[in-house]
PDB file of C-alpha atoms in Angstrom:
ATOM      1  CA  MET A   1      30.083 -14.573 -17.580  1.00 51.00           C
ATOM      2  CA  SER A   2      30.028 -16.483 -14.302  1.00 75.00           C
ATOM      3  CA  VAL A   3      28.919 -13.310 -12.527  1.00 87.00           C
ATOM      4  CA  LEU A   4      25.865 -12.819 -14.777  1.00 91.00           C
ATOM      5  CA  PRO A   5      23.333 -14.444 -12.378  1.00 93.00           C
ATOM      6  CA  LEU A   6      24.477 -12.129  -9.585  1.00 93.00           C
ATOM      7  CA  VAL A   7      24.322  -9.175 -11.988  1.00 94.00           C
ATOM      8  CA  PHE A   8      20.725  -9.984 -12.941  1.00 95.00           C
ATOM      9  CA  THR A   9      19.643 -10.586  -9.347  1.00 96.00           C
ATOM     10  CA  SER A  10      21.258  -7.390  -8.095  1.00 96.00           C
ATOM     11  CA  GLY A  11      19.551  -5.503 -10.922  1.00 96.00           C
ATOM     12  CA  TRP A  12      16.135  -6.836  -9.943  1.00 97.00           C
ATOM     13  CA  ALA A  13      16.758  -6.064  -6.268  1.00 96.00           C
ATOM     14  CA  SER A  14      18.078  -2.559  -7.068  1.00 96.00           C
ATOM     15  CA  GLY A  15      14.774  -1.757  -8.728  1.00 95.00           C
ATOM     16  CA  VAL A  16      13.063  -2.485  -5.414  1.00 95.00           C
ATOM     17  CA  ASN A  17      15.591  -1.063  -2.935  1.00 95.00           C
ATOM     18  CA  ALA A  18      18.929   0.007  -4.375  1.00 95.00           C
ATOM     19  CA  TYR A  19      20.355   1.175  -1.055  1.00 95.00           C
ATOM     20  CA  ALA A  20      19.754  -2.216   0.555  1.00 95.00           C
ATOM     21  CA  VAL A  21      21.577  -3.901  -2.338  1.00 96.00           C
ATOM     22  CA  VAL A  22      24.642  -1.660  -2.009  1.00 96.00           C
ATOM     23  CA  LEU A  23      24.638  -2.017   1.779  1.00 96.00           C
ATOM     24  CA  LEU A  24      24.275  -5.807   1.793  1.00 95.00           C
ATOM     25  CA  LEU A  25      26.816  -6.442  -0.953  1.00 95.00           C
ATOM     26  CA  GLY A  26      29.261  -4.108   0.752  1.00 95.00           C
ATOM     27  CA  ILE A  27      28.844  -5.899   4.072  1.00 95.00           C
ATOM     28  CA  PHE A  28      29.237  -9.329   2.485  1.00 94.00           C
ATOM     29  CA  GLY A  29      32.407  -8.181   0.761  1.00 93.00           C
ATOM     30  CA  ALA A  30      33.861  -6.411   3.790  1.00 92.00           C
ATOM     31  CA  THR A  31      33.268  -9.419   6.032  1.00 92.00           C
ATOM     32  CA  GLY A  32      34.854 -11.794   3.542  1.00 89.00           C
ATOM     33  CA  LEU A  33      31.687 -13.756   2.851  1.00 87.00           C
ATOM     34  CA  SER A  34      32.004 -13.076  -0.869  1.00 86.00           C
ATOM     35  CA  ASP A  35      34.930 -12.544  -3.227  1.00 85.00           C
ATOM     36  CA  GLU A  36      32.603 -11.262  -5.968  1.00 84.00           C
ATOM     37  CA  VAL A  37      32.005  -7.868  -4.349  1.00 89.00           C
ATOM     38  CA  PRO A  38      34.334  -5.122  -5.648  1.00 89.00           C
ATOM     39  CA  ALA A  39      36.359  -3.091  -3.157  1.00 90.00           C
ATOM     40  CA  SER A  40      34.549   0.117  -4.106  1.00 91.00           C
ATOM     41  CA  LEU A  41      31.333  -1.220  -2.578  1.00 93.00           C
ATOM     42  CA  GLN A  42      33.138  -2.190   0.617  1.00 94.00           C
ATOM     43  CA  ARG A  43      34.416   1.296   1.432  1.00 94.00           C
ATOM     44  CA  THR A  44      33.305   2.669   4.792  1.00 94.00           C
ATOM     45  CA  ASP A  45      31.947   5.908   3.341  1.00 94.00           C
ATOM     46  CA  VAL A  46      29.873   3.991   0.787  1.00 94.00           C
ATOM     47  CA  LEU A  47      28.455   1.729   3.502  1.00 95.00           C
ATOM     48  CA  VAL A  48      27.610   4.689   5.759  1.00 96.00           C
ATOM     49  CA  VAL A  49      25.831   6.623   3.002  1.00 96.00           C
ATOM     50  CA  ALA A  50      23.999   3.502   1.819  1.00 95.00           C
ATOM     51  CA  GLY A  51      22.968   2.752   5.408  1.00 95.00           C
ATOM     52  CA  VAL A  52      21.569   6.238   6.014  1.00 96.00           C
ATOM     53  CA  LEU A  53      19.675   6.271   2.698  1.00 95.00           C
ATOM     54  CA  PHE A  54      18.400   2.759   3.385  1.00 95.00           C
ATOM     55  CA  LEU A  55      16.913   3.937   6.697  1.00 95.00           C
ATOM     56  CA  CYS A  56      15.283   6.889   4.902  1.00 94.00           C
ATOM     57  CA  GLU A  57      13.783   4.496   2.373  1.00 93.00           C
ATOM     58  CA  VAL A  58      12.522   2.150   5.090  1.00 92.00           C
ATOM     59  CA  VAL A  59      10.514   5.019   6.597  1.00 91.00           C
ATOM     60  CA  ALA A  60       9.350   6.740   3.389  1.00 90.00           C
ATOM     61  CA  ASP A  61       8.386   3.468   1.752  1.00 88.00           C
ATOM     62  CA  LYS A  62       5.802   2.684   4.425  1.00 88.00           C
ATOM     63  CA  ILE A  63       3.853   5.953   4.309  1.00 86.00           C
ATOM     64  CA  PRO A  64       1.000   6.022   1.767  1.00 81.00           C
ATOM     65  CA  TYR A  65       1.534   8.564  -1.046  1.00 80.00           C
ATOM     66  CA  VAL A  66       4.938   9.492   0.358  1.00 86.00           C
ATOM     67  CA  ASP A  67       6.135   6.196  -1.090  1.00 87.00           C
ATOM     68  CA  THR A  68       4.755   7.183  -4.500  1.00 84.00           C
ATOM     69  CA  VAL A  69       6.694  10.462  -4.414  1.00 88.00           C
ATOM     70  CA  TRP A  70       9.782   8.551  -3.289  1.00 91.00           C
ATOM     71  CA  ASP A  71       9.350   6.088  -6.154  1.00 90.00           C
ATOM     72  CA  SER A  72       8.989   8.951  -8.639  1.00 90.00           C
ATOM     73  CA  VAL A  73      12.284  10.464  -7.488  1.00 90.00           C
ATOM     74  CA  HIS A  74      13.965   7.064  -7.721  1.00 93.00           C
ATOM     75  CA  THR A  75      12.844   6.353 -11.284  1.00 93.00           C
ATOM     76  CA  VAL A  76      16.321   7.490 -12.292  1.00 93.00           C
ATOM     77  CA  VAL A  77      18.238   6.532  -9.145  1.00 95.00           C
ATOM     78  CA  ARG A  78      17.377   2.828  -9.034  1.00 96.00           C
ATOM     79  CA  PRO A  79      18.191   1.966 -12.683  1.00 95.00           C
ATOM     80  CA  VAL A  80      21.446   3.928 -12.461  1.00 96.00           C
ATOM     81  CA  ALA A  81      22.331   2.157  -9.216  1.00 95.00           C
ATOM     82  CA  GLY A  82      21.475  -1.194 -10.786  1.00 95.00           C
ATOM     83  CA  ALA A  83      23.705  -0.440 -13.771  1.00 95.00           C
ATOM     84  CA  VAL A  84      26.618   0.763 -11.637  1.00 95.00           C
ATOM     85  CA  VAL A  85      26.465  -2.187  -9.244  1.00 95.00           C
ATOM     86  CA  ALA A  86      26.246  -4.624 -12.156  1.00 93.00           C
ATOM     87  CA  ALA A  87      29.186  -3.013 -13.948  1.00 92.00           C
ATOM     88  CA  LEU A  88      31.273  -3.104 -10.779  1.00 92.00           C
ATOM     89  CA  LEU A  89      30.441  -6.763 -10.232  1.00 91.00           C
ATOM     90  CA  ALA A  90      31.588  -7.513 -13.782  1.00 88.00           C
ATOM     91  CA  GLY A  91      34.963  -5.791 -13.283  1.00 80.00           C
ATOM     92  CA  ASP A  92      36.570  -2.408 -13.711  1.00 67.00           C
ATOM     93  CA  ASP A  93      38.436  -2.764 -16.991  1.00 64.00           C
ATOM     94  CA  GLY A  94      35.898  -0.991 -19.199  1.00 65.00           C
ATOM     95  CA  SER A  95      35.484  -4.085 -21.368  1.00 76.00           C
ATOM     96  CA  LEU A  96      32.456  -4.992 -23.464  1.00 83.00           C
ATOM     97  CA  PRO A  97      31.285  -7.621 -20.915  1.00 82.00           C
ATOM     98  CA  GLN A  98      31.322  -4.930 -18.233  1.00 86.00           C
ATOM     99  CA  VAL A  99      29.251  -2.599 -20.402  1.00 89.00           C
ATOM    100  CA  ALA A 100      26.849  -5.453 -21.168  1.00 90.00           C
ATOM    101  CA  ALA A 101      26.547  -6.241 -17.459  1.00 91.00           C
ATOM    102  CA  GLY A 102      25.753  -2.601 -16.723  1.00 91.00           C
ATOM    103  CA  ALA A 103      23.064  -2.618 -19.390  1.00 94.00           C
ATOM    104  CA  ILE A 104      21.529  -5.809 -17.998  1.00 94.00           C
ATOM    105  CA  GLY A 105      21.595  -4.533 -14.427  1.00 94.00           C
ATOM    106  CA  GLY A 106      20.197  -1.122 -15.348  1.00 95.00           C
ATOM    107  CA  SER A 107      17.401  -2.389 -17.584  1.00 96.00           C
ATOM    108  CA  THR A 108      16.397  -5.079 -15.091  1.00 96.00           C
ATOM    109  CA  ALA A 109      16.352  -2.483 -12.301  1.00 96.00           C
ATOM    110  CA  LEU A 110      14.183  -0.172 -14.427  1.00 96.00           C
ATOM    111  CA  VAL A 111      11.572  -2.864 -15.117  1.00 96.00           C
ATOM    112  CA  SER A 112      11.646  -3.973 -11.490  1.00 96.00           C
ATOM    113  CA  HIS A 113      11.236  -0.363 -10.326  1.00 95.00           C
ATOM    114  CA  LEU A 114       8.266   0.200 -12.642  1.00 93.00           C
ATOM    115  CA  VAL A 115       6.627  -2.958 -11.293  1.00 93.00           C
ATOM    116  CA  LYS A 116       7.200  -1.785  -7.720  1.00 92.00           C
ATOM    117  CA  ALA A 117       5.923   1.740  -8.409  1.00 89.00           C
ATOM    118  CA  GLY A 118       2.859   0.451 -10.249  1.00 85.00           C
ATOM    119  CA  THR A 119       2.017  -1.990  -7.483  1.00 86.00           C
ATOM    120  CA  ARG A 120       2.379   0.729  -4.856  1.00 83.00           C
ATOM    121  CA  MET A 121       0.033   3.066  -6.704  1.00 79.00           C
ATOM    122  CA  ALA A 122      -2.558   0.301  -6.716  1.00 78.00           C
ATOM    123  CA  VAL A 123      -2.008  -0.425  -3.016  1.00 79.00           C
ATOM    124  CA  ASN A 124      -2.365   3.280  -2.189  1.00 76.00           C
ATOM    125  CA  THR A 125      -5.917   3.226  -3.519  1.00 72.00           C
ATOM    126  CA  SER A 126      -6.837   1.329  -0.357  1.00 71.00           C
ATOM    127  CA  PRO A 127      -7.897   3.716   2.450  1.00 66.00           C
ATOM    128  CA  GLU A 128      -6.104   1.787   5.194  1.00 68.00           C
ATOM    129  CA  PRO A 129      -2.307   2.010   5.603  1.00 69.00           C
ATOM    130  CA  PHE A 130      -1.659  -1.554   6.737  1.00 80.00           C
ATOM    131  CA  SER A 131      -1.529  -3.132   3.282  1.00 82.00           C
ATOM    132  CA  ASN A 132       1.075  -0.536   2.311  1.00 82.00           C
ATOM    133  CA  ILE A 133       3.211  -1.376   5.332  1.00 87.00           C
ATOM    134  CA  ALA A 134       2.850  -5.117   4.719  1.00 89.00           C
ATOM    135  CA  VAL A 135       3.904  -4.797   1.066  1.00 89.00           C
ATOM    136  CA  SER A 136       6.878  -2.634   2.034  1.00 90.00           C
ATOM    137  CA  ILE A 137       8.065  -5.102   4.670  1.00 92.00           C
ATOM    138  CA  ALA A 138       7.687  -7.958   2.181  1.00 92.00           C
ATOM    139  CA  GLU A 139       9.807  -6.017  -0.328  1.00 92.00           C
ATOM    140  CA  ASP A 140      12.509  -5.304   2.266  1.00 92.00           C
ATOM    141  CA  LEU A 141      12.670  -8.933   3.338  1.00 94.00           C
ATOM    142  CA  GLY A 142      12.573 -10.104  -0.284  1.00 94.00           C
ATOM    143  CA  VAL A 143      15.556  -7.942  -1.265  1.00 95.00           C
ATOM    144  CA  ALA A 144      17.551  -8.991   1.802  1.00 95.00           C
ATOM    145  CA  GLY A 145      16.742 -12.643   1.226  1.00 95.00           C
ATOM    146  CA  ILE A 146      17.451 -12.719  -2.518  1.00 96.00           C
ATOM    147  CA  ILE A 147      20.764 -10.859  -2.252  1.00 95.00           C
ATOM    148  CA  THR A 148      21.904 -13.085   0.603  1.00 94.00           C
ATOM    149  CA  PHE A 149      20.859 -16.173  -1.340  1.00 95.00           C
ATOM    150  CA  ALA A 150      22.566 -14.869  -4.489  1.00 93.00           C
ATOM    151  CA  ILE A 151      25.903 -14.686  -2.716  1.00 92.00           C
ATOM    152  CA  PHE A 152      25.839 -18.441  -2.078  1.00 91.00           C
ATOM    153  CA  HIS A 153      23.537 -19.708  -4.850  1.00 93.00           C
ATOM    154  CA  PRO A 154      23.597 -17.111  -7.660  1.00 93.00           C
ATOM    155  CA  VAL A 155      21.942 -19.202 -10.371  1.00 94.00           C
ATOM    156  CA  ILE A 156      18.971 -20.261  -8.251  1.00 95.00           C
ATOM    157  CA  ALA A 157      18.636 -16.684  -6.972  1.00 95.00           C
ATOM    158  CA  ALA A 158      18.570 -15.392 -10.555  1.00 95.00           C
ATOM    159  CA  VAL A 159      15.778 -17.847 -11.413  1.00 96.00           C
ATOM    160  CA  ILE A 160      13.802 -16.665  -8.382  1.00 96.00           C
ATOM    161  CA  ALA A 161      14.397 -13.012  -9.304  1.00 96.00           C
ATOM    162  CA  GLY A 162      13.298 -13.656 -12.881  1.00 95.00           C
ATOM    163  CA  THR A 163      10.151 -15.401 -11.681  1.00 96.00           C
ATOM    164  CA  ALA A 164       9.396 -12.537  -9.300  1.00 94.00           C
ATOM    165  CA  LEU A 165       9.902 -10.020 -12.098  1.00 95.00           C
ATOM    166  CA  LEU A 166       7.552 -11.824 -14.492  1.00 95.00           C
ATOM    167  CA  THR A 167       4.967 -12.314 -11.733  1.00 94.00           C
ATOM    168  CA  GLY A 168       5.167  -8.630 -10.864  1.00 91.00           C
ATOM    169  CA  ILE A 169       4.610  -7.611 -14.477  1.00 92.00           C
ATOM    170  CA  VAL A 170       1.509  -9.822 -14.682  1.00 90.00           C
ATOM    171  CA  ILE A 171       0.156  -8.389 -11.406  1.00 87.00           C
ATOM    172  CA  VAL A 172       0.664  -4.807 -12.577  1.00 85.00           C
ATOM    173  CA  LEU A 173      -1.145  -5.549 -15.834  1.00 84.00           C
ATOM    174  CA  PHE A 174      -4.109  -6.797 -13.800  1.00 83.00           C
ATOM    175  CA  LEU A 175      -3.965  -3.679 -11.606  1.00 78.00           C
ATOM    176  CA  VAL A 176      -3.796  -1.171 -14.459  1.00 77.00           C
ATOM    177  CA  SER A 177      -7.419  -0.084 -14.071  1.00 73.00           C
ATOM    178  CA  ARG A 178      -6.967   0.495 -10.355  1.00 70.00           C
ATOM    179  CA  ILE A 179      -3.808   2.508 -10.994  1.00 70.00           C
ATOM    180  CA  ARG A 180      -5.631   4.636 -13.558  1.00 75.00           C
ATOM    181  CA  ARG A 181      -8.370   5.411 -11.044  1.00 74.00           C
ATOM    182  CA  PHE A 182      -5.709   6.405  -8.526  1.00 73.00           C
ATOM    183  CA  LEU A 183      -4.058   8.749 -11.021  1.00 75.00           C
ATOM    184  CA  ARG A 184      -7.405  10.323 -11.943  1.00 81.00           C
ATOM    185  CA  ARG A 185      -8.249  10.906  -8.277  1.00 79.00           C
ATOM    186  CA  ARG A 186      -4.834  12.434  -7.635  1.00 77.00           C
ATOM    187  CA  ALA A 187      -5.188  14.735 -10.658  1.00 82.00           C
ATOM    188  CA  ARG A 188      -8.663  15.750  -9.478  1.00 85.00           C
ATOM    189  CA  ARG A 189      -7.363  16.567  -5.968  1.00 83.00           C
ATOM    190  CA  ARG A 190      -4.572  18.690  -7.440  1.00 84.00           C
ATOM    191  CA  GLU A 191      -7.059  20.539  -9.635  1.00 81.00           C
ATOM    192  CA  GLU A 192      -9.382  21.149  -6.672  1.00 80.00           C
ATOM    193  CA  LYS A 193      -6.467  22.426  -4.617  1.00 81.00           C
ATOM    194  CA  ARG A 194      -5.373  24.717  -7.448  1.00 79.00           C
ATOM    195  CA  LEU A 195      -8.884  26.122  -7.843  1.00 77.00           C
ATOM    196  CA  ALA A 196      -9.195  26.652  -4.084  1.00 77.00           C
ATOM    197  CA  GLN A 197      -5.911  28.540  -4.007  1.00 76.00           C
ATOM    198  CA  ALA A 198      -6.970  30.648  -7.004  1.00 75.00           C
ATOM    199  CA  ALA A 199     -10.294  31.485  -5.340  1.00 71.00           C
ATOM    200  CA  SER A 200      -8.748  32.491  -2.007  1.00 66.00           C
ATOM    201  CA  PRO A 201      -8.018  36.229  -1.583  1.00 58.00           C
TER     202      PRO A 201
END
C-alpha cells in the first residue's frame, strides 16, 4: 500500500492530537496540496468541528492535571480517530487493505496516546507549570510538522514517527516510578478529600 507510510504517521500523530491531524489533513486536501486526503475530511463541517475541538485541546493540554483528565477522556477518542483517519486514507471500499489500515492507524494511535499520557503524568509531578506548557507546545509543533512533512515525504515522515514512538516508549519506561508516585499522591488526595467530606456535618 503506497498510502501505508501516511497511515502510520497519521496514527502516531492522532495519538498525540487527533483534532490537529483531522484539521491539517482536511486543509491540505481542501487546498489541493494533497490528493491523498479523502473528501470526507475536507468537508466544511468536519473542519469547523475539528478546529473548535483543536482549540479546546490547545488550552486543556497546557493546564496541569486538567491535561491528565483530558487524556483519560481521549483514551478512546484518539485511537478511534486514528483508525478512522487511516481507513479513510486507504479508501472507502470496505476492502481488507482498508481494514488493515484502520487497525494500523488505531493501534499506533493507542500506543502513541499511552506514551503521551504517561509522559504527562510524569511532567505533572513537577510543581511548576512551565514544563507542562513546554511539552504541550512541543507536541503541537511536532504533530503539525510531521503531518505537513508526511504530505510531501511520507516515507521519511513515517521513519521519524516510528523513531519518536520508540523513543517515547523508552522514556515512559524510565519514568514509571515517577508516574507511580504521582498516582499514589493523587489517590491519597482523593482519599483525604473523601474523609473530609464524610467528617463535615
